[in-house]
Amino acid sequence: MDKKFLIAITVLTSVLMVNCTKKEQGNQASVENFGTLSSGAEIKKYTISNSKGLTAEIINYGARVVSLKTPDRTGKFEDIIFGFDDLASYERDNSYQGAIVGRYGNRIGEGKFILEGKTYQLDINDGKNHLHGGKDGFYRQVWECRNADPRSIQLSYISPDGEGGYPGRVEINVTYTITDNNELKIEYSGKTDKTTILNPTSHCYFNLSGFPENSILNHDLMINANYFTPVDAGLIPTGEIRPVASTPMDFRTPKAIGKDIEAKDEQILYGHGYDHNWVLNDYSGQVRLAATLYEAGSGRLMEVLTDQPGLQFYSGNFLDGSMTGKGGVKYNFRTALCLEAQAFPDSPNKPNFPSVVLRPGEEYKQITIYRFSTK
Ligand code: GLA
């Protein structure tokens, strides 16, 4: 290898490493120790913010957002996402708090799919199905910090060939940025050395009131979707693309989440509330508005923008008070919700759904933005 090239690479790597490890100085990120995993791996917490004070804390265990502070209409900053105060709780967590999940966000029926004539069997970790990448998905992995500055952090993970049952060695990069426009922007990129499937998403639990004890049933939600993908009792899509019109799934104009959540409707019963994928309008690969979420008490408004075909809205139906979160708060039924931008669940087994196949030489890309304001 050319000597100058080697020196350049060495210098660049050490600059990046410094940015990932030093306390805030000038344009370097704020980095703290967050704890040590049972494997002995040391986990760091990175703080990113903009000049207006919007602040996120990210750890490199599962690339998780552990806090997100945004102002209410009086300018008071509060943490609007769920999580834990300590690493051990994240290590025990089975609810994917704040994490990047994958390789496949959401479910694959019986964890099986056929690709280029070969059948693959993934981990089964949700009844008889595969969920969020399996028992050792991205959310349980130690990610490497590639670069960090006061506004942005890039984390990277190399998933070995066969991990969780998936083919190919996959490299996934996630960059979190707090923009001047009061956004948490999440940019993904990924590549593989064998044909595979890839569909990561962010699994933050939001409660815009700033009070994690409060129900989310009074949050007003709009989802920019004329259709959704109905599921069976195991929450696997049937393959049908059904209009939301005249169903509890109709969020085309803002509606309180609680309005239809107790409807005697087969889909609501299967989901124990909302736990479905909406087929976002205007899918063309460009970033567009997917959803808005508003909490009148605080005045907080969150807009979700994405280039993805689908949005999973999960109304926190599995929260049951058994989990103690930040500040000792018990996370009760429907006190937080997730809006997960992604391809549709079980796409590998549904030829009519947008493809999630990634081939060597191609690049997986995703941009999802959570934008904050008040009204
Ligand atoms: C996703 C799923 C839900 C549930 C949560 C985590 O949103 O769709 O069914 O598994 O993750 O508890």
Short mmCIF file of C-alpha atoms and ligand atoms in Angstrom, two decimals:
data_model
loop_
_atom_site.label_atom_id
_atom_site.label_comp_id
_atom_site.label_asym_id
_atom_site.label_seq_id
_atom_site.Cartn_x
_atom_site.Cartn_y
_atom_site.Cartn_z
CA MET A 1 0.00 0.00 0.00
CA ASP A 2 1.17 3.53 -0.76
CA LYS A 3 2.97 4.95 2.30
CA LYS A 4 1.33 8.42 2.09
CA PHE A 5 -2.06 6.74 1.85
CA LEU A 6 -1.28 4.67 4.93
CA ILE A 7 -0.22 7.76 6.91
CA ALA A 8 -3.35 9.62 5.80
CA ILE A 9 -5.54 6.72 6.92
CA THR A 10 -3.75 6.48 10.29
CA VAL A 11 -4.16 10.23 10.93
CA LEU A 12 -7.81 10.16 9.89
CA THR A 13 -8.58 7.15 12.09
CA SER A 14 -6.95 8.76 15.12
CA VAL A 15 -8.86 12.02 14.54
CA LEU A 16 -12.12 10.07 14.37
CA MET A 17 -11.22 8.06 17.47
CA VAL A 18 -10.38 11.25 19.37
CA ASN A 19 -13.74 12.72 18.37
CA CYS A 20 -15.42 9.60 19.70
CA THR A 21 -13.66 9.48 23.05
CA LYS A 22 -12.88 13.01 24.31
CA LYS A 23 -15.03 15.18 26.54
CA GLU A 24 -16.51 18.23 24.87
CA GLN A 25 -13.85 20.64 23.67
CA GLY A 26 -14.40 23.01 20.78
CA ASN A 27 -16.12 21.00 18.12
CA GLN A 28 -15.81 17.64 19.84
CA ALA A 29 -18.75 15.76 21.26
CA SER A 30 -19.52 15.31 24.91
CA VAL A 31 -18.76 11.70 25.85
CA GLU A 32 -19.26 9.98 29.21
CA ASN A 33 -18.99 6.43 30.48
CA PHE A 34 -22.42 4.83 30.72
CA GLY A 35 -21.39 1.53 32.28
CA THR A 36 -19.99 -1.91 31.58
CA LEU A 37 -21.98 -4.77 30.03
CA SER A 38 -21.87 -8.25 31.55
CA SER A 39 -19.54 -9.14 28.63
CA GLY A 40 -17.06 -6.55 29.95
CA ALA A 41 -17.64 -4.09 27.09
CA GLU A 42 -17.56 -0.46 28.15
CA ILE A 43 -20.46 1.61 26.88
CA LYS A 44 -20.33 5.35 26.23
CA LYS A 45 -23.02 7.99 26.24
CA TYR A 46 -22.83 10.80 23.68
CA THR A 47 -24.72 14.05 24.05
CA ILE A 48 -25.74 15.95 20.93
CA SER A 49 -27.67 19.23 20.82
CA ASN A 50 -28.37 22.39 18.83
CA SER A 51 -28.06 26.06 19.84
CA LYS A 52 -31.76 26.12 20.83
CA GLY A 53 -31.21 23.46 23.47
CA LEU A 54 -32.82 20.43 21.82
CA THR A 55 -30.71 17.61 23.23
CA ALA A 56 -30.41 13.86 22.71
CA GLU A 57 -28.30 11.35 24.56
CA ILE A 58 -27.24 8.25 22.64
CA ILE A 59 -25.43 5.13 23.84
CA ASN A 60 -23.46 2.72 21.68
CA TYR A 61 -25.28 -0.30 23.17
CA GLY A 62 -28.00 -0.95 20.60
CA ALA A 63 -27.41 2.57 19.20
CA ARG A 64 -30.11 3.63 21.64
CA VAL A 65 -31.52 7.09 22.23
CA VAL A 66 -31.65 7.26 26.03
CA SER A 67 -33.10 10.75 26.36
CA LEU A 68 -34.56 13.45 24.15
CA LYS A 69 -35.26 16.84 25.67
CA THR A 70 -37.56 19.23 23.83
CA PRO A 71 -39.35 22.40 25.03
CA ASP A 72 -43.05 22.69 25.82
CA ARG A 73 -44.96 25.81 24.75
CA THR A 74 -43.59 27.77 27.73
CA GLY A 75 -40.01 26.84 26.81
CA LYS A 76 -39.61 24.24 29.56
CA PHE A 77 -37.44 21.31 28.45
CA GLU A 78 -38.50 17.78 29.33
CA ASP A 79 -37.44 14.30 28.37
CA ILE A 80 -40.08 12.89 26.02
CA ILE A 81 -38.82 9.34 25.57
CA PHE A 82 -38.80 6.27 27.80
CA GLY A 83 -35.70 4.39 28.90
CA PHE A 84 -33.60 3.58 31.95
CA ASP A 85 -31.08 5.26 34.21
CA ASP A 86 -28.58 2.42 34.08
CA LEU A 87 -27.01 0.10 31.52
CA ALA A 88 -27.99 -3.12 33.35
CA SER A 89 -31.66 -2.26 32.78
CA TYR A 90 -31.02 -1.75 29.06
CA GLU A 91 -29.23 -5.10 28.98
CA ARG A 92 -32.29 -6.81 30.54
CA ASP A 93 -34.81 -4.88 28.45
CA ASN A 94 -37.06 -6.83 26.10
CA SER A 95 -39.02 -3.85 24.84
CA TYR A 96 -36.35 -2.36 22.53
CA GLN A 97 -36.26 0.99 24.38
CA GLY A 98 -34.79 3.72 22.16
CA ALA A 99 -32.96 1.16 20.04
CA ILE A 100 -32.15 0.63 16.41
CA VAL A 101 -33.83 -2.72 15.77
CA GLY A 102 -32.94 -5.09 12.94
CA ARG A 103 -31.71 -6.60 10.78
CA TYR A 104 -35.47 -6.76 10.21
CA GLY A 105 -37.66 -4.25 12.03
CA ASN A 106 -40.92 -5.93 13.04
CA ARG A 107 -42.11 -9.49 12.27
CA ILE A 108 -41.30 -12.21 9.79
CA GLY A 109 -43.85 -15.06 9.84
CA GLU A 110 -42.34 -18.16 11.50
CA GLY A 111 -38.96 -16.50 10.93
CA LYS A 112 -38.76 -18.06 7.48
CA PHE A 113 -38.19 -16.73 4.00
CA ILE A 114 -36.84 -17.85 0.66
CA LEU A 115 -34.17 -15.86 -1.12
CA GLU A 116 -32.61 -16.86 -4.44
CA GLY A 117 -34.10 -20.34 -4.01
CA LYS A 118 -32.69 -20.92 -0.53
CA THR A 119 -34.82 -21.12 2.63
CA TYR A 120 -33.55 -19.23 5.65
CA GLN A 121 -34.66 -19.84 9.23
CA LEU A 122 -34.27 -16.88 11.59
CA ASP A 123 -34.42 -16.81 15.41
CA ILE A 124 -37.92 -17.24 16.78
CA ASN A 125 -38.42 -14.72 19.58
CA ASP A 126 -42.10 -13.66 19.42
CA GLY A 127 -44.49 -16.59 19.73
CA LYS A 128 -43.73 -18.57 16.58
CA ASN A 129 -42.43 -15.52 14.72
CA HIS A 130 -39.26 -13.49 14.34
CA LEU A 131 -39.29 -9.92 15.70
CA HIS A 132 -36.88 -6.98 15.39
CA GLY A 133 -33.83 -9.03 14.37
CA GLY A 134 -34.17 -11.81 16.93
CA LYS A 135 -32.72 -12.32 20.37
CA ASP A 136 -29.35 -10.74 19.49
CA GLY A 137 -30.55 -8.13 17.03
CA PHE A 138 -28.88 -4.75 16.47
CA TYR A 139 -30.51 -3.52 19.68
CA ARG A 140 -28.32 -5.85 21.77
CA GLN A 141 -25.04 -5.19 19.98
CA VAL A 142 -22.16 -2.91 20.83
CA TRP A 143 -21.83 -0.35 18.06
CA GLU A 144 -18.62 1.46 17.24
CA CYS A 145 -18.50 5.22 17.24
CA ARG A 146 -17.09 6.35 13.88
CA ASN A 147 -17.42 10.06 14.41
CA ALA A 148 -18.98 12.39 16.93
CA ASP A 149 -19.31 16.15 17.16
CA PRO A 150 -21.59 18.32 19.33
CA ARG A 151 -24.44 17.96 16.82
CA SER A 152 -24.10 14.50 15.46
CA ILE A 153 -22.88 10.97 16.12
CA GLN A 154 -22.20 8.16 13.68
CA LEU A 155 -22.40 4.59 14.96
CA SER A 156 -21.54 1.50 13.05
CA TYR A 157 -22.03 -2.25 13.52
CA ILE A 158 -20.79 -5.21 11.51
CA SER A 159 -23.20 -8.11 11.70
CA PRO A 160 -21.42 -11.34 10.81
CA ASP A 161 -22.68 -13.69 8.09
CA GLY A 162 -25.40 -15.90 9.58
CA GLU A 163 -26.14 -13.74 12.63
CA GLY A 164 -29.72 -14.37 13.77
CA GLY A 165 -30.03 -16.71 10.76
CA TYR A 166 -29.62 -13.94 8.16
CA PRO A 167 -27.33 -14.39 5.16
CA GLY A 168 -24.38 -12.08 4.48
CA ARG A 169 -21.98 -9.96 6.46
CA VAL A 170 -23.84 -6.69 6.84
CA GLU A 171 -22.31 -3.36 7.76
CA ILE A 172 -24.85 -0.89 9.12
CA ASN A 173 -24.20 2.79 9.87
CA VAL A 174 -26.55 5.08 11.73
CA THR A 175 -26.00 8.83 12.10
CA TYR A 176 -28.05 10.76 14.61
CA THR A 177 -28.07 14.54 14.13
CA ILE A 178 -29.81 17.33 16.01
CA THR A 179 -30.47 19.93 13.31
CA ASP A 180 -30.99 23.70 13.57
CA ASN A 181 -34.56 22.99 12.55
CA ASN A 182 -35.22 21.22 15.90
CA GLU A 183 -35.08 17.76 14.42
CA LEU A 184 -33.65 14.44 15.45
CA LYS A 185 -32.53 13.17 12.07
CA ILE A 186 -31.63 9.48 11.67
CA GLU A 187 -29.69 8.49 8.56
CA TYR A 188 -29.01 4.83 7.86
CA SER A 189 -26.75 3.18 5.35
CA GLY A 190 -25.92 -0.48 4.92
CA LYS A 191 -24.15 -2.95 2.68
CA THR A 192 -23.75 -6.69 2.39
CA ASP A 193 -21.42 -9.24 0.85
CA LYS A 194 -24.25 -11.73 -0.01
CA THR A 195 -27.83 -11.20 -1.09
CA THR A 196 -29.83 -10.59 2.07
CA ILE A 197 -32.72 -8.60 3.53
CA LEU A 198 -32.37 -5.43 5.58
CA ASN A 199 -35.01 -3.25 7.26
CA PRO A 200 -33.78 -1.44 10.38
CA THR A 201 -35.89 1.06 12.30
CA SER A 202 -35.79 3.23 15.41
CA HIS A 203 -37.80 2.05 18.40
CA CYS A 204 -38.14 5.16 20.61
CA TYR A 205 -41.13 5.29 22.95
CA PHE A 206 -42.64 8.79 23.00
CA ASN A 207 -44.82 10.54 25.54
CA LEU A 208 -44.94 14.19 24.50
CA SER A 209 -46.44 15.39 27.79
CA GLY A 210 -43.05 15.09 29.48
CA PHE A 211 -44.80 13.12 32.24
CA PRO A 212 -44.19 9.40 31.74
CA GLU A 213 -47.01 8.55 34.17
CA ASN A 214 -49.56 10.05 31.77
CA SER A 215 -51.52 8.01 29.24
CA ILE A 216 -50.88 8.68 25.54
CA LEU A 217 -54.57 8.21 24.72
CA ASN A 218 -55.08 11.98 24.62
CA HIS A 219 -52.27 12.53 22.07
CA ASP A 220 -53.67 13.52 18.66
CA LEU A 221 -52.19 11.47 15.86
CA MET A 222 -52.27 11.98 12.11
CA ILE A 223 -50.88 9.29 9.79
CA ASN A 224 -50.50 10.21 6.14
CA ALA A 225 -51.84 6.90 4.84
CA ASN A 226 -54.97 5.84 2.96
CA TYR A 227 -54.23 2.13 3.50
CA PHE A 228 -52.88 -0.24 6.15
CA THR A 229 -51.78 -3.86 6.17
CA PRO A 230 -54.23 -5.99 8.21
CA VAL A 231 -52.70 -8.74 10.35
CA ASP A 232 -53.59 -12.20 11.64
CA ALA A 233 -53.76 -13.06 15.35
CA GLY A 234 -49.94 -13.38 15.47
CA LEU A 235 -49.59 -9.83 14.03
CA ILE A 236 -48.31 -11.11 10.67
CA PRO A 237 -49.76 -9.19 7.69
CA THR A 238 -52.22 -11.20 5.62
CA GLY A 239 -50.91 -9.56 2.44
CA GLU A 240 -54.03 -7.44 1.97
CA ILE A 241 -53.67 -3.68 1.52
CA ARG A 242 -56.91 -2.34 3.02
CA PRO A 243 -58.34 1.20 2.96
CA VAL A 244 -58.36 2.91 6.39
CA ALA A 245 -61.65 4.67 5.53
CA SER A 246 -64.48 3.78 7.94
CA THR A 247 -62.14 1.80 10.23
CA PRO A 248 -60.45 2.65 13.58
CA MET A 249 -57.23 2.83 11.50
CA ASP A 250 -58.28 6.10 9.89
CA PHE A 251 -55.83 8.76 11.11
CA ARG A 252 -55.90 10.81 7.91
CA THR A 253 -56.99 13.81 9.95
CA PRO A 254 -55.64 14.20 13.51
CA LYS A 255 -57.54 12.06 16.01
CA ALA A 256 -57.07 11.30 19.70
CA ILE A 257 -55.41 7.89 19.98
CA GLY A 258 -58.00 6.90 22.58
CA LYS A 259 -60.96 7.65 20.32
CA ASP A 260 -61.29 4.23 18.64
CA ILE A 261 -58.75 2.16 20.57
CA GLU A 262 -61.43 0.14 22.36
CA ALA A 263 -63.47 -0.45 19.18
CA LYS A 264 -64.92 -3.94 18.76
CA ASP A 265 -62.83 -4.45 15.67
CA GLU A 266 -60.91 -7.58 14.75
CA GLN A 267 -57.71 -5.66 13.94
CA ILE A 268 -57.79 -3.72 17.22
CA LEU A 269 -58.41 -6.99 19.11
CA TYR A 270 -55.46 -8.70 17.40
CA GLY A 271 -53.18 -5.76 18.20
CA HIS A 272 -54.51 -5.28 21.76
CA GLY A 273 -54.86 -1.73 20.49
CA TYR A 274 -52.79 -0.29 17.67
CA ASP A 275 -49.84 -2.39 16.57
CA HIS A 276 -50.05 -2.15 12.79
CA ASN A 277 -48.28 -0.97 9.70
CA TRP A 278 -49.69 1.93 7.70
CA VAL A 279 -48.97 2.18 3.98
CA LEU A 280 -47.67 5.73 3.75
CA ASN A 281 -48.95 7.84 0.87
CA ASP A 282 -46.64 9.05 -1.90
CA TYR A 283 -43.89 6.43 -1.66
CA SER A 284 -41.21 7.40 -4.15
CA GLY A 285 -37.99 7.14 -2.14
CA GLN A 286 -38.18 10.85 -1.20
CA VAL A 287 -38.59 12.09 2.37
CA ARG A 288 -42.18 13.22 3.02
CA LEU A 289 -44.48 13.76 5.99
CA ALA A 290 -45.55 10.43 7.50
CA ALA A 291 -47.25 11.46 10.76
CA THR A 292 -47.87 14.23 13.26
CA LEU A 293 -48.32 13.73 16.99
CA TYR A 294 -49.64 16.52 19.22
CA GLU A 295 -50.12 16.75 22.98
CA ALA A 296 -52.34 19.69 23.89
CA GLY A 297 -51.28 19.96 27.56
CA SER A 298 -47.65 20.72 26.76
CA GLY A 299 -48.24 22.07 23.26
CA ARG A 300 -45.57 19.72 21.90
CA LEU A 301 -45.95 18.77 18.26
CA MET A 302 -43.82 16.06 16.66
CA GLU A 303 -43.74 15.54 12.90
CA VAL A 304 -42.33 12.31 11.51
CA LEU A 305 -40.82 12.45 8.03
CA THR A 306 -39.36 9.50 6.19
CA ASP A 307 -38.44 8.04 2.83
CA GLN A 308 -39.79 4.62 3.90
CA PRO A 309 -42.92 2.90 2.51
CA GLY A 310 -44.46 2.12 5.90
CA LEU A 311 -44.98 3.28 9.46
CA GLN A 312 -45.63 0.93 12.39
CA PHE A 313 -47.73 2.62 15.05
CA TYR A 314 -47.55 0.73 18.34
CA SER A 315 -49.66 2.18 21.18
CA GLY A 316 -47.64 0.70 24.07
CA ASN A 317 -50.07 -2.18 24.59
CA PHE A 318 -47.45 -4.45 26.13
CA LEU A 319 -46.42 -1.91 28.77
CA ASP A 320 -47.96 -3.27 31.97
CA GLY A 321 -46.26 -1.53 34.88
CA SER A 322 -43.73 -4.34 35.40
CA MET A 323 -40.87 -2.26 34.03
CA THR A 324 -39.30 0.52 36.12
CA GLY A 325 -37.90 3.26 33.97
CA LYS A 326 -36.02 6.53 34.39
CA GLY A 327 -36.48 8.20 37.77
CA GLY A 328 -38.13 5.05 39.21
CA VAL A 329 -41.31 5.54 37.16
CA LYS A 330 -43.34 2.38 36.42
CA TYR A 331 -44.14 2.22 32.74
CA ASN A 332 -47.86 1.53 32.62
CA PHE A 333 -50.25 0.42 29.89
CA ARG A 334 -50.30 2.84 26.95
CA THR A 335 -48.13 5.53 28.53
CA ALA A 336 -45.86 5.69 25.48
CA LEU A 337 -46.08 4.96 21.78
CA CYS A 338 -43.73 4.12 18.93
CA LEU A 339 -43.79 5.41 15.35
CA GLU A 340 -41.39 3.17 13.48
CA ALA A 341 -40.59 4.07 9.86
CA GLN A 342 -39.78 0.95 7.89
CA ALA A 343 -40.74 -1.44 5.09
CA PHE A 344 -43.86 -3.50 5.77
CA PRO A 345 -43.68 -6.41 8.23
CA ASP A 346 -43.17 -9.85 6.65
CA SER A 347 -42.23 -8.30 3.28
CA PRO A 348 -39.87 -11.20 2.40
CA ASN A 349 -42.96 -13.45 2.24
CA LYS A 350 -45.26 -10.95 0.54
CA PRO A 351 -44.38 -10.45 -3.14
CA ASN A 352 -46.84 -7.53 -3.40
CA PHE A 353 -45.02 -5.52 -0.67
CA PRO A 354 -42.03 -3.26 -1.51
CA SER A 355 -38.82 -5.29 -1.65
CA VAL A 356 -36.36 -5.41 1.27
CA VAL A 357 -33.71 -7.35 -0.63
CA LEU A 358 -30.16 -5.97 -0.53
CA ARG A 359 -27.52 -7.29 -2.91
CA PRO A 360 -23.73 -6.99 -2.87
CA GLY A 361 -22.70 -3.72 -4.49
CA GLU A 362 -25.97 -2.00 -3.55
CA GLU A 363 -26.37 0.44 -0.69
CA TYR A 364 -29.27 0.42 1.76
CA LYS A 365 -30.34 3.97 2.65
CA GLN A 366 -32.96 5.41 4.97
CA ILE A 367 -33.69 8.88 6.30
CA THR A 368 -36.20 9.39 9.10
CA ILE A 369 -36.73 12.69 10.88
CA TYR A 370 -38.55 13.49 14.12
CA ARG A 371 -39.20 17.27 14.04
CA PHE A 372 -40.26 19.21 17.14
CA SER A 373 -42.22 22.42 17.62
CA THR A 374 -45.06 23.69 19.81
CA LYS A 375 -48.47 25.20 19.19
C1 GLA B 1 -43.10 -3.44 17.93
C2 GLA B 1 -44.08 -4.52 17.71
C3 GLA B 1 -44.90 -4.70 18.93
C4 GLA B 1 -44.03 -4.93 20.13
C5 GLA B 1 -43.09 -3.79 20.30
C6 GLA B 1 -42.15 -4.04 21.46
O1 GLA B 1 -43.63 -2.20 17.81
O2 GLA B 1 -44.90 -4.32 16.60
O3 GLA B 1 -45.77 -5.77 18.76
O4 GLA B 1 -43.29 -6.10 19.96
O5 GLA B 1 -42.35 -3.62 19.12
O6 GLA B 1 -42.77 -4.53 22.59
#
